[in-house]
């Protein structure tokens, strides 16, 4: 069975990718949701071709130039981090209804542009075919429409350019795309994305898919950690049933080729800042064998990340149970913390432990 860790191209998730690259293979194949471009750094020059400098505190530094399309290195950067290993690449379009209106434009500018231009979206997806290890993902979902005839043409165009493609659909698109699904090859993938819904309750939709008798590989995607749940709703120190991890079991029982999720993170877009440093400190540590998360939460939201001071001793006390082999990269990170870390620190710990648990046990 294949596991597909789903990661947006934010800085912390790229750091997770770099750290966990050794885990990736033809059995653990990450899916990158590209929400913004990465650019190489260039510098301004004067009419003589000399670099322009400006005073920065006690030093003179070169002045950065505004990036251009020629400076885009998004796909090359992913390829470098992954060291040429197999990956799914999804140029990410999104629905305001799902993710809200407080999304940071500067941190998701490309996604906004893709929402507004199907031609740009197709152009970007086609660019992935320059890399033989990248599986281009064509994604259709609510509020991100793709005319059926145009979709069928585009899928065929991609198939002529690369040996693997992936069609990512939500349940609304099963009937609309059944002809396209039946034309997918054995080397292609159908990514059936049920989002935050309970996999155990999707038996009718799964049956509908199976009746198509498609030749492609079918992967069940879901987001078991609810976007609307706040940190403070998780238990103080216990297993939590607020995250339903049954997708692995459902995929296995229905003889799917694999499953994927967000590695214990929320399926969230970057937001405009507004927390003022407050919020409930939360650590979620996954256990593969029990298929559950252990929750550690300080419910005093006024403390923000300072709340981890009370959680760290409890987490370390549980380490013999959760890290018996002393090989967990999440606990390795915890042991290096000079203080409490920030929110991204704990997102990192959550994700690297989750991926390692699957790598170790799969």
mmCIF file of C-alpha atoms in Angstrom:
data_model
loop_
_atom_site.group_PDB
_atom_site.id
_atom_site.type_symbol
_atom_site.label_atom_id
_atom_site.label_comp_id
_atom_site.label_asym_id
_atom_site.label_seq_id
_atom_site.Cartn_x
_atom_site.Cartn_y
_atom_site.Cartn_z
ATOM 1 C CA UNK A 1 0.000 0.000 0.000
ATOM 2 C CA UNK A 2 1.180 3.529 -0.851
ATOM 3 C CA UNK A 3 1.094 6.349 1.694
ATOM 4 C CA UNK A 4 0.781 9.914 0.378
ATOM 5 C CA UNK A 5 1.821 12.641 2.849
ATOM 6 C CA UNK A 6 0.165 15.871 1.705
ATOM 7 C CA UNK A 7 2.231 19.007 2.234
ATOM 8 C CA UNK A 8 1.662 22.606 1.220
ATOM 9 C CA UNK A 9 4.754 24.476 0.055
ATOM 10 C CA UNK A 10 5.150 26.626 3.153
ATOM 11 C CA UNK A 11 8.595 27.035 4.667
ATOM 12 C CA UNK A 12 8.053 24.675 7.616
ATOM 13 C CA UNK A 13 6.615 21.893 5.462
ATOM 14 C CA UNK A 14 9.569 22.231 3.082
ATOM 15 C CA UNK A 15 11.845 21.847 6.107
ATOM 16 C CA UNK A 16 9.910 18.709 7.057
ATOM 17 C CA UNK A 17 10.409 17.412 3.501
ATOM 18 C CA UNK A 18 14.144 18.017 3.633
ATOM 19 C CA UNK A 19 14.499 16.292 7.008
ATOM 20 C CA UNK A 20 12.358 13.288 6.068
ATOM 21 C CA UNK A 21 13.545 12.823 2.477
ATOM 22 C CA UNK A 22 15.136 9.481 3.435
ATOM 23 C CA UNK A 23 11.632 8.115 4.150
ATOM 24 C CA UNK A 24 10.306 8.727 0.651
ATOM 25 C CA UNK A 25 10.180 5.944 -1.934
ATOM 26 C CA UNK A 26 7.697 4.293 -4.265
ATOM 27 C CA UNK A 27 5.760 3.355 -1.096
ATOM 28 C CA UNK A 28 5.733 6.799 0.543
ATOM 29 C CA UNK A 29 5.141 9.368 -2.204
ATOM 30 C CA UNK A 30 4.514 12.964 -1.059
ATOM 31 C CA UNK A 31 1.968 15.237 -2.669
ATOM 32 C CA UNK A 32 2.994 18.895 -2.759
ATOM 33 C CA UNK A 33 0.243 21.504 -2.921
ATOM 34 C CA UNK A 34 1.982 24.511 -4.473
ATOM 35 C CA UNK A 35 0.459 27.720 -3.141
ATOM 36 C CA UNK A 36 3.247 30.172 -3.994
ATOM 37 C CA UNK A 37 6.257 30.367 -6.278
ATOM 38 C CA UNK A 38 9.838 30.060 -5.080
ATOM 39 C CA UNK A 39 12.326 32.443 -6.690
ATOM 40 C CA UNK A 40 16.081 32.576 -6.980
ATOM 41 C CA UNK A 41 17.553 35.734 -5.466
ATOM 42 C CA UNK A 42 18.796 38.351 -7.925
ATOM 43 C CA UNK A 43 20.274 41.792 -7.254
ATOM 44 C CA UNK A 44 19.866 45.237 -8.797
ATOM 45 C CA UNK A 45 22.627 46.608 -11.034
ATOM 46 C CA UNK A 46 23.341 50.113 -12.298
ATOM 47 C CA UNK A 47 23.773 51.158 -15.929
ATOM 48 C CA UNK A 48 27.387 49.945 -15.811
ATOM 49 C CA UNK A 49 26.385 46.477 -14.673
ATOM 50 C CA UNK A 50 27.680 47.041 -11.132
ATOM 51 C CA UNK A 51 25.726 45.857 -8.100
ATOM 52 C CA UNK A 52 23.811 48.521 -6.184
ATOM 53 C CA UNK A 53 24.423 48.609 -2.422
ATOM 54 C CA UNK A 54 22.587 50.261 0.468
ATOM 55 C CA UNK A 55 23.353 50.774 4.129
ATOM 56 C CA UNK A 56 21.911 48.109 6.436
ATOM 57 C CA UNK A 57 22.746 48.853 10.075
ATOM 58 C CA UNK A 58 26.565 48.539 10.164
ATOM 59 C CA UNK A 59 27.012 46.907 6.746
ATOM 60 C CA UNK A 60 26.541 47.689 3.077
ATOM 61 C CA UNK A 61 24.385 45.055 1.399
ATOM 62 C CA UNK A 62 23.421 44.419 -2.217
ATOM 63 C CA UNK A 63 19.897 45.540 -3.092
ATOM 64 C CA UNK A 64 17.598 42.702 -4.112
ATOM 65 C CA UNK A 65 15.805 42.958 -7.449
ATOM 66 C CA UNK A 66 12.097 42.274 -7.876
ATOM 67 C CA UNK A 67 11.752 38.626 -8.968
ATOM 68 C CA UNK A 68 10.537 37.910 -12.479
ATOM 69 C CA UNK A 69 9.038 34.844 -14.144
ATOM 70 C CA UNK A 70 12.540 33.916 -15.291
ATOM 71 C CA UNK A 71 13.589 33.650 -11.622
ATOM 72 C CA UNK A 72 10.982 30.991 -10.710
ATOM 73 C CA UNK A 73 12.652 27.869 -9.290
ATOM 74 C CA UNK A 74 9.651 26.187 -7.622
ATOM 75 C CA UNK A 75 9.796 22.813 -9.374
ATOM 76 C CA UNK A 76 13.587 22.703 -9.412
ATOM 77 C CA UNK A 77 13.674 23.415 -5.671
ATOM 78 C CA UNK A 78 11.219 20.584 -4.962
ATOM 79 C CA UNK A 79 13.256 18.269 -7.157
ATOM 80 C CA UNK A 80 16.454 19.213 -5.314
ATOM 81 C CA UNK A 81 14.904 18.682 -1.864
ATOM 82 C CA UNK A 82 13.450 15.342 -2.947
ATOM 83 C CA UNK A 83 16.707 14.289 -4.646
ATOM 84 C CA UNK A 84 14.826 13.236 -7.754
ATOM 85 C CA UNK A 85 12.421 10.875 -5.968
ATOM 86 C CA UNK A 86 8.832 10.310 -7.074
ATOM 87 C CA UNK A 87 6.289 12.955 -6.012
ATOM 88 C CA UNK A 88 2.817 14.244 -6.848
ATOM 89 C CA UNK A 89 2.655 17.944 -7.738
ATOM 90 C CA UNK A 90 -0.660 19.766 -7.332
ATOM 91 C CA UNK A 91 -0.845 23.426 -8.290
ATOM 92 C CA UNK A 92 -3.334 24.313 -5.604
ATOM 93 C CA UNK A 93 -6.638 26.073 -6.238
ATOM 94 C CA UNK A 94 -8.952 26.696 -3.313
ATOM 95 C CA UNK A 95 -12.451 27.690 -2.284
ATOM 96 C CA UNK A 96 -13.068 30.771 -0.129
ATOM 97 C CA UNK A 97 -16.160 28.972 1.242
ATOM 98 C CA UNK A 98 -13.925 26.232 2.638
ATOM 99 C CA UNK A 99 -10.872 28.157 3.824
ATOM 100 C CA UNK A 100 -12.373 31.542 4.729
ATOM 101 C CA UNK A 101 -11.622 35.106 3.663
ATOM 102 C CA UNK A 102 -8.620 35.777 5.907
ATOM 103 C CA UNK A 103 -6.105 34.051 3.615
ATOM 104 C CA UNK A 104 -2.789 35.858 3.217
ATOM 105 C CA UNK A 105 -2.421 37.010 -0.383
ATOM 106 C CA UNK A 106 1.359 37.394 -0.106
ATOM 107 C CA UNK A 107 1.762 33.821 1.190
ATOM 108 C CA UNK A 108 -0.606 32.260 -1.364
ATOM 109 C CA UNK A 109 -0.400 34.621 -4.330
ATOM 110 C CA UNK A 110 -0.038 31.838 -6.873
ATOM 111 C CA UNK A 111 -3.144 30.037 -5.598
ATOM 112 C CA UNK A 112 -5.166 33.245 -5.969
ATOM 113 C CA UNK A 113 -3.875 33.617 -9.543
ATOM 114 C CA UNK A 114 -4.716 29.978 -10.334
ATOM 115 C CA UNK A 115 -8.247 30.471 -9.024
ATOM 116 C CA UNK A 116 -8.715 33.284 -11.520
ATOM 117 C CA UNK A 117 -7.182 31.677 -14.611
ATOM 118 C CA UNK A 118 -7.766 28.130 -15.836
ATOM 119 C CA UNK A 119 -5.243 28.760 -18.627
ATOM 120 C CA UNK A 120 -2.525 29.617 -16.093
ATOM 121 C CA UNK A 121 -3.472 26.517 -14.112
ATOM 122 C CA UNK A 122 -3.090 24.271 -17.167
ATOM 123 C CA UNK A 123 0.197 25.941 -18.088
ATOM 124 C CA UNK A 124 1.628 25.300 -14.626
ATOM 125 C CA UNK A 125 0.475 21.660 -14.536
ATOM 126 C CA UNK A 126 2.072 21.034 -17.942
ATOM 127 C CA UNK A 127 5.410 22.375 -16.663
ATOM 128 C CA UNK A 128 5.686 19.449 -14.247
ATOM 129 C CA UNK A 129 6.112 17.065 -17.199
ATOM 130 C CA UNK A 130 9.652 18.399 -17.655
ATOM 131 C CA UNK A 131 10.594 16.240 -14.641
ATOM 132 C CA UNK A 132 10.216 12.487 -15.059
ATOM 133 C CA UNK A 133 9.833 11.950 -11.300
ATOM 134 C CA UNK A 134 6.951 14.413 -10.938
ATOM 135 C CA UNK A 135 3.375 13.163 -11.274
ATOM 136 C CA UNK A 136 1.201 16.062 -12.451
ATOM 137 C CA UNK A 137 -2.071 16.324 -10.544
ATOM 138 C CA UNK A 138 -5.205 17.602 -12.242
ATOM 139 C CA UNK A 139 -7.542 18.624 -9.450
ATOM 140 C CA UNK A 140 -11.287 19.263 -9.696
ATOM 141 C CA UNK A 141 -13.378 20.160 -6.655
ATOM 142 C CA UNK A 142 -16.206 22.486 -5.587
ATOM 143 C CA UNK A 143 -15.733 26.127 -6.689
ATOM 144 C CA UNK A 144 -12.715 25.112 -8.791
ATOM 145 C CA UNK A 145 -14.530 24.023 -11.903
ATOM 146 C CA UNK A 146 -13.053 22.531 -15.059
ATOM 147 C CA UNK A 147 -15.386 22.094 -18.087
ATOM 148 C CA UNK A 148 -15.674 18.348 -18.688
ATOM 149 C CA UNK A 149 -14.729 18.382 -22.386
ATOM 150 C CA UNK A 150 -11.739 20.621 -21.656
ATOM 151 C CA UNK A 151 -10.742 18.392 -18.735
ATOM 152 C CA UNK A 152 -10.826 15.259 -20.912
ATOM 153 C CA UNK A 153 -8.666 16.958 -23.562
ATOM 154 C CA UNK A 154 -6.187 18.154 -20.957
ATOM 155 C CA UNK A 155 -5.852 14.712 -19.336
ATOM 156 C CA UNK A 156 -5.150 13.180 -22.758
ATOM 157 C CA UNK A 157 -2.565 15.878 -23.474
ATOM 158 C CA UNK A 158 -0.782 15.119 -20.212
ATOM 159 C CA UNK A 159 -0.846 11.367 -20.861
ATOM 160 C CA UNK A 160 1.020 11.944 -24.124
ATOM 161 C CA UNK A 161 3.778 13.792 -22.257
ATOM 162 C CA UNK A 162 4.406 11.610 -19.204
ATOM 163 C CA UNK A 163 3.992 8.015 -18.028
ATOM 164 C CA UNK A 164 2.122 8.953 -14.810
ATOM 165 C CA UNK A 165 -0.651 11.437 -14.230
ATOM 166 C CA UNK A 166 -3.075 11.845 -11.326
ATOM 167 C CA UNK A 167 -6.696 12.970 -11.384
ATOM 168 C CA UNK A 168 -7.784 14.340 -8.003
ATOM 169 C CA UNK A 169 -11.539 14.516 -7.513
ATOM 170 C CA UNK A 170 -14.076 15.064 -4.778
ATOM 171 C CA UNK A 171 -17.222 12.943 -4.648
ATOM 172 C CA UNK A 172 -19.249 15.467 -6.695
ATOM 173 C CA UNK A 173 -17.063 14.624 -9.684
ATOM 174 C CA UNK A 174 -17.311 10.815 -9.718
ATOM 175 C CA UNK A 175 -20.213 10.688 -12.140
ATOM 176 C CA UNK A 176 -19.047 13.714 -14.151
ATOM 177 C CA UNK A 177 -15.609 12.208 -14.794
ATOM 178 C CA UNK A 178 -16.395 8.491 -15.037
ATOM 179 C CA UNK A 179 -15.440 8.363 -18.744
ATOM 180 C CA UNK A 180 -12.145 10.083 -17.986
ATOM 181 C CA UNK A 181 -11.476 7.759 -15.041
ATOM 182 C CA UNK A 182 -12.053 4.708 -17.228
ATOM 183 C CA UNK A 183 -9.464 6.060 -19.681
ATOM 184 C CA UNK A 184 -6.754 6.372 -17.048
ATOM 185 C CA UNK A 185 -3.866 3.953 -17.543
ATOM 186 C CA UNK A 186 -2.455 1.384 -15.108
ATOM 187 C CA UNK A 187 0.416 3.776 -14.457
ATOM 188 C CA UNK A 188 -1.977 6.645 -13.648
ATOM 189 C CA UNK A 189 -3.595 7.530 -10.323
ATOM 190 C CA UNK A 190 -7.070 8.489 -9.202
ATOM 191 C CA UNK A 191 -6.857 10.514 -5.991
ATOM 192 C CA UNK A 192 -10.284 10.312 -4.380
ATOM 193 C CA UNK A 193 -10.387 13.208 -1.915
ATOM 194 C CA UNK A 194 -13.118 13.002 0.723
ATOM 195 C CA UNK A 195 -11.632 15.975 2.580
ATOM 196 C CA UNK A 196 -12.812 16.092 6.231
ATOM 197 C CA UNK A 197 -15.544 13.462 5.884
ATOM 198 C CA UNK A 198 -15.470 10.189 7.801
ATOM 199 C CA UNK A 199 -14.013 7.471 5.503
ATOM 200 C CA UNK A 200 -16.204 4.836 7.176
ATOM 201 C CA UNK A 201 -19.302 6.623 5.887
ATOM 202 C CA UNK A 202 -18.231 6.879 2.237
ATOM 203 C CA UNK A 203 -19.107 3.280 1.323
ATOM 204 C CA UNK A 204 -21.649 4.323 -1.343
ATOM 205 C CA UNK A 205 -19.195 6.607 -3.129
ATOM 206 C CA UNK A 206 -16.451 3.980 -2.854
ATOM 207 C CA UNK A 207 -18.796 1.386 -4.318
ATOM 208 C CA UNK A 208 -19.596 3.779 -7.171
ATOM 209 C CA UNK A 209 -15.889 4.131 -7.876
ATOM 210 C CA UNK A 210 -15.243 0.404 -7.753
ATOM 211 C CA UNK A 211 -18.066 -0.270 -10.207
ATOM 212 C CA UNK A 212 -16.179 1.769 -12.818
ATOM 213 C CA UNK A 213 -13.554 -1.026 -12.883
ATOM 214 C CA UNK A 214 -10.830 1.506 -13.644
ATOM 215 C CA UNK A 215 -7.341 0.314 -14.564
ATOM 216 C CA UNK A 216 -5.603 3.091 -12.626
ATOM 217 C CA UNK A 217 -4.280 3.050 -9.078
ATOM 218 C CA UNK A 218 -6.765 4.497 -6.568
ATOM 219 C CA UNK A 219 -5.619 6.477 -3.529
ATOM 220 C CA UNK A 220 -8.006 7.620 -0.779
ATOM 221 C CA UNK A 221 -7.170 11.128 0.438
ATOM 222 C CA UNK A 222 -8.642 12.757 3.495
ATOM 223 C CA UNK A 223 -8.071 15.412 6.135
ATOM 224 C CA UNK A 224 -8.897 13.827 9.497
ATOM 225 C CA UNK A 225 -7.942 16.866 11.580
ATOM 226 C CA UNK A 226 -10.850 19.279 11.312
ATOM 227 C CA UNK A 227 -10.046 22.834 10.235
ATOM 228 C CA UNK A 228 -12.712 24.345 12.493
ATOM 229 C CA UNK A 229 -11.443 22.675 15.685
ATOM 230 C CA UNK A 230 -9.381 24.988 17.854
ATOM 231 C CA UNK A 231 -6.332 23.793 19.781
ATOM 232 C CA UNK A 232 -8.088 24.261 23.094
ATOM 233 C CA UNK A 233 -10.739 21.683 22.191
ATOM 234 C CA UNK A 234 -8.210 18.839 22.371
ATOM 235 C CA UNK A 235 -7.756 16.913 25.648
ATOM 236 C CA UNK A 236 -5.142 17.972 28.161
ATOM 237 C CA UNK A 237 -3.293 14.640 28.334
ATOM 238 C CA UNK A 238 -4.795 11.569 26.729
ATOM 239 C CA UNK A 239 -5.560 9.828 23.473
ATOM 240 C CA UNK A 240 -7.945 11.862 21.329
ATOM 241 C CA UNK A 241 -10.899 10.733 19.261
ATOM 242 C CA UNK A 242 -11.136 14.151 17.596
ATOM 243 C CA UNK A 243 -8.903 12.869 14.760
ATOM 244 C CA UNK A 244 -10.315 9.864 12.927
ATOM 245 C CA UNK A 245 -7.442 8.003 11.240
ATOM 246 C CA UNK A 246 -9.483 5.194 9.724
ATOM 247 C CA UNK A 247 -8.591 6.057 6.081
ATOM 248 C CA UNK A 248 -5.734 3.536 6.193
ATOM 249 C CA UNK A 249 -8.140 0.770 7.249
ATOM 250 C CA UNK A 250 -10.854 1.777 4.769
ATOM 251 C CA UNK A 251 -8.338 1.914 1.915
ATOM 252 C CA UNK A 252 -7.002 -1.520 2.816
ATOM 253 C CA UNK A 253 -10.432 -3.104 3.227
ATOM 254 C CA UNK A 254 -11.582 -1.777 -0.146
ATOM 255 C CA UNK A 255 -8.359 -2.882 -1.847
ATOM 256 C CA UNK A 256 -7.353 0.644 -2.774
ATOM 257 C CA UNK A 257 -3.709 1.136 -3.703
ATOM 258 C CA UNK A 258 -3.101 3.567 -0.875
ATOM 259 C CA UNK A 259 -4.222 6.482 1.257
ATOM 260 C CA UNK A 260 -3.007 9.978 2.075
ATOM 261 C CA UNK A 261 -3.472 12.760 4.611
ATOM 262 C CA UNK A 262 -1.872 15.912 6.001
ATOM 263 C CA UNK A 263 0.523 14.199 8.460
ATOM 264 C CA UNK A 264 -1.446 15.310 11.510
ATOM 265 C CA UNK A 265 -1.639 18.928 10.311
ATOM 266 C CA UNK A 266 -4.756 20.820 9.285
ATOM 267 C CA UNK A 267 -5.652 21.334 5.651
ATOM 268 C CA UNK A 268 -5.295 25.093 6.137
ATOM 269 C CA UNK A 269 -4.223 28.005 3.990
ATOM 270 C CA UNK A 270 -1.815 30.620 5.426
ATOM 271 C CA UNK A 271 -3.765 33.378 7.144
ATOM 272 C CA UNK A 272 -3.148 37.044 7.800
ATOM 273 C CA UNK A 273 -1.577 37.337 11.242
ATOM 274 C CA UNK A 274 -3.958 38.156 14.052
ATOM 275 C CA UNK A 275 -3.378 35.797 16.977
ATOM 276 C CA UNK A 276 -1.358 38.324 19.036
ATOM 277 C CA UNK A 277 0.697 35.411 20.352
ATOM 278 C CA UNK A 278 -2.224 33.836 22.166
ATOM 279 C CA UNK A 279 -3.742 30.398 21.783
ATOM 280 C CA UNK A 280 -3.713 26.992 23.437
ATOM 281 C CA UNK A 281 -0.371 25.182 23.249
ATOM 282 C CA UNK A 282 -0.992 21.795 21.609
ATOM 283 C CA UNK A 283 1.231 18.831 20.815
ATOM 284 C CA UNK A 284 -0.157 15.871 18.868
ATOM 285 C CA UNK A 285 1.970 12.720 18.735
ATOM 286 C CA UNK A 286 0.857 9.877 16.479
ATOM 287 C CA UNK A 287 1.093 6.168 17.277
ATOM 288 C CA UNK A 288 0.925 3.945 14.162
ATOM 289 C CA UNK A 289 0.140 0.657 15.903
ATOM 290 C CA UNK A 290 -2.818 2.056 17.806
ATOM 291 C CA UNK A 291 -3.621 4.424 14.908
ATOM 292 C CA UNK A 292 -4.373 7.288 17.287
ATOM 293 C CA UNK A 293 -2.933 10.621 18.381
ATOM 294 C CA UNK A 294 -1.838 11.404 21.915
ATOM 295 C CA UNK A 295 -2.903 14.941 22.793
ATOM 296 C CA UNK A 296 -1.043 17.319 25.118
ATOM 297 C CA UNK A 297 -2.794 20.657 25.556
ATOM 298 C CA UNK A 298 -2.465 23.670 27.838
ATOM 299 C CA UNK A 299 -5.938 25.216 27.827
ATOM 300 C CA UNK A 300 -4.752 28.608 29.082
ATOM 301 C CA UNK A 301 -4.915 30.495 25.780
ATOM 302 C CA UNK A 302 -3.343 33.636 27.253
ATOM 303 C CA UNK A 303 0.023 31.831 27.441
ATOM 304 C CA UNK A 304 0.410 31.082 23.750
ATOM 305 C CA UNK A 305 3.579 29.098 23.095
ATOM 306 C CA UNK A 306 4.678 29.634 26.711
ATOM 307 C CA UNK A 307 2.079 26.990 27.507
ATOM 308 C CA UNK A 308 4.489 24.350 26.206
ATOM 309 C CA UNK A 309 6.555 24.828 29.386
ATOM 310 C CA UNK A 310 4.002 22.779 31.310
ATOM 311 C CA UNK A 311 3.575 20.259 28.480
ATOM 312 C CA UNK A 312 7.239 19.424 27.892
ATOM 313 C CA UNK A 313 7.774 17.540 31.209
ATOM 314 C CA UNK A 314 4.606 15.491 30.582
ATOM 315 C CA UNK A 315 5.640 14.647 27.014
ATOM 316 C CA UNK A 316 9.113 13.620 28.156
ATOM 317 C CA UNK A 317 7.584 11.482 30.894
ATOM 318 C CA UNK A 318 5.610 9.596 28.205
ATOM 319 C CA UNK A 319 8.642 9.096 25.970
ATOM 320 C CA UNK A 320 9.360 5.487 27.056
ATOM 321 C CA UNK A 321 5.889 4.586 25.774
ATOM 322 C CA UNK A 322 5.961 6.681 22.580
ATOM 323 C CA UNK A 323 9.639 6.377 21.662
ATOM 324 C CA UNK A 324 10.713 2.986 22.987
ATOM 325 C CA UNK A 325 13.276 2.526 20.193
ATOM 326 C CA UNK A 326 14.672 6.048 20.702
ATOM 327 C CA UNK A 327 14.547 6.752 16.957
ATOM 328 C CA UNK A 328 11.684 9.274 16.666
ATOM 329 C CA UNK A 329 12.753 12.519 14.913
ATOM 330 C CA UNK A 330 9.975 14.367 16.725
ATOM 331 C CA UNK A 331 11.414 13.512 20.134
ATOM 332 C CA UNK A 332 14.918 14.252 18.811
ATOM 333 C CA UNK A 333 13.669 17.766 18.026
ATOM 334 C CA UNK A 334 12.068 18.076 21.468
ATOM 335 C CA UNK A 335 15.380 17.203 23.121
ATOM 336 C CA UNK A 336 17.126 20.056 21.271
ATOM 337 C CA UNK A 337 14.645 22.754 22.300
ATOM 338 C CA UNK A 338 16.333 25.544 24.221
ATOM 339 C CA UNK A 339 12.937 26.890 25.288
ATOM 340 C CA UNK A 340 9.357 26.191 24.225
ATOM 341 C CA UNK A 341 9.737 26.658 20.473
ATOM 342 C CA UNK A 342 7.137 28.468 18.357
ATOM 343 C CA UNK A 343 3.961 27.241 16.657
ATOM 344 C CA UNK A 344 5.907 26.075 13.600
ATOM 345 C CA UNK A 345 8.271 24.082 15.832
ATOM 346 C CA UNK A 346 5.372 21.955 17.028
ATOM 347 C CA UNK A 347 3.873 21.614 13.557
ATOM 348 C CA UNK A 348 7.290 20.285 12.530
ATOM 349 C CA UNK A 349 7.452 17.828 15.449
ATOM 350 C CA UNK A 350 3.941 16.585 14.689
ATOM 351 C CA UNK A 351 4.621 16.034 10.972
ATOM 352 C CA UNK A 352 8.077 14.432 11.183
ATOM 353 C CA UNK A 353 6.913 11.990 13.847
ATOM 354 C CA UNK A 354 3.841 11.074 11.795
ATOM 355 C CA UNK A 355 5.841 10.405 8.622
ATOM 356 C CA UNK A 356 8.477 8.450 10.559
ATOM 357 C CA UNK A 357 5.828 6.294 12.261
ATOM 358 C CA UNK A 358 4.495 5.256 8.870
ATOM 359 C CA UNK A 359 7.983 4.780 7.383
ATOM 360 C CA UNK A 360 8.980 2.603 10.332
ATOM 361 C CA UNK A 361 5.850 0.442 10.435
ATOM 362 C CA UNK A 362 4.449 0.343 6.942
#
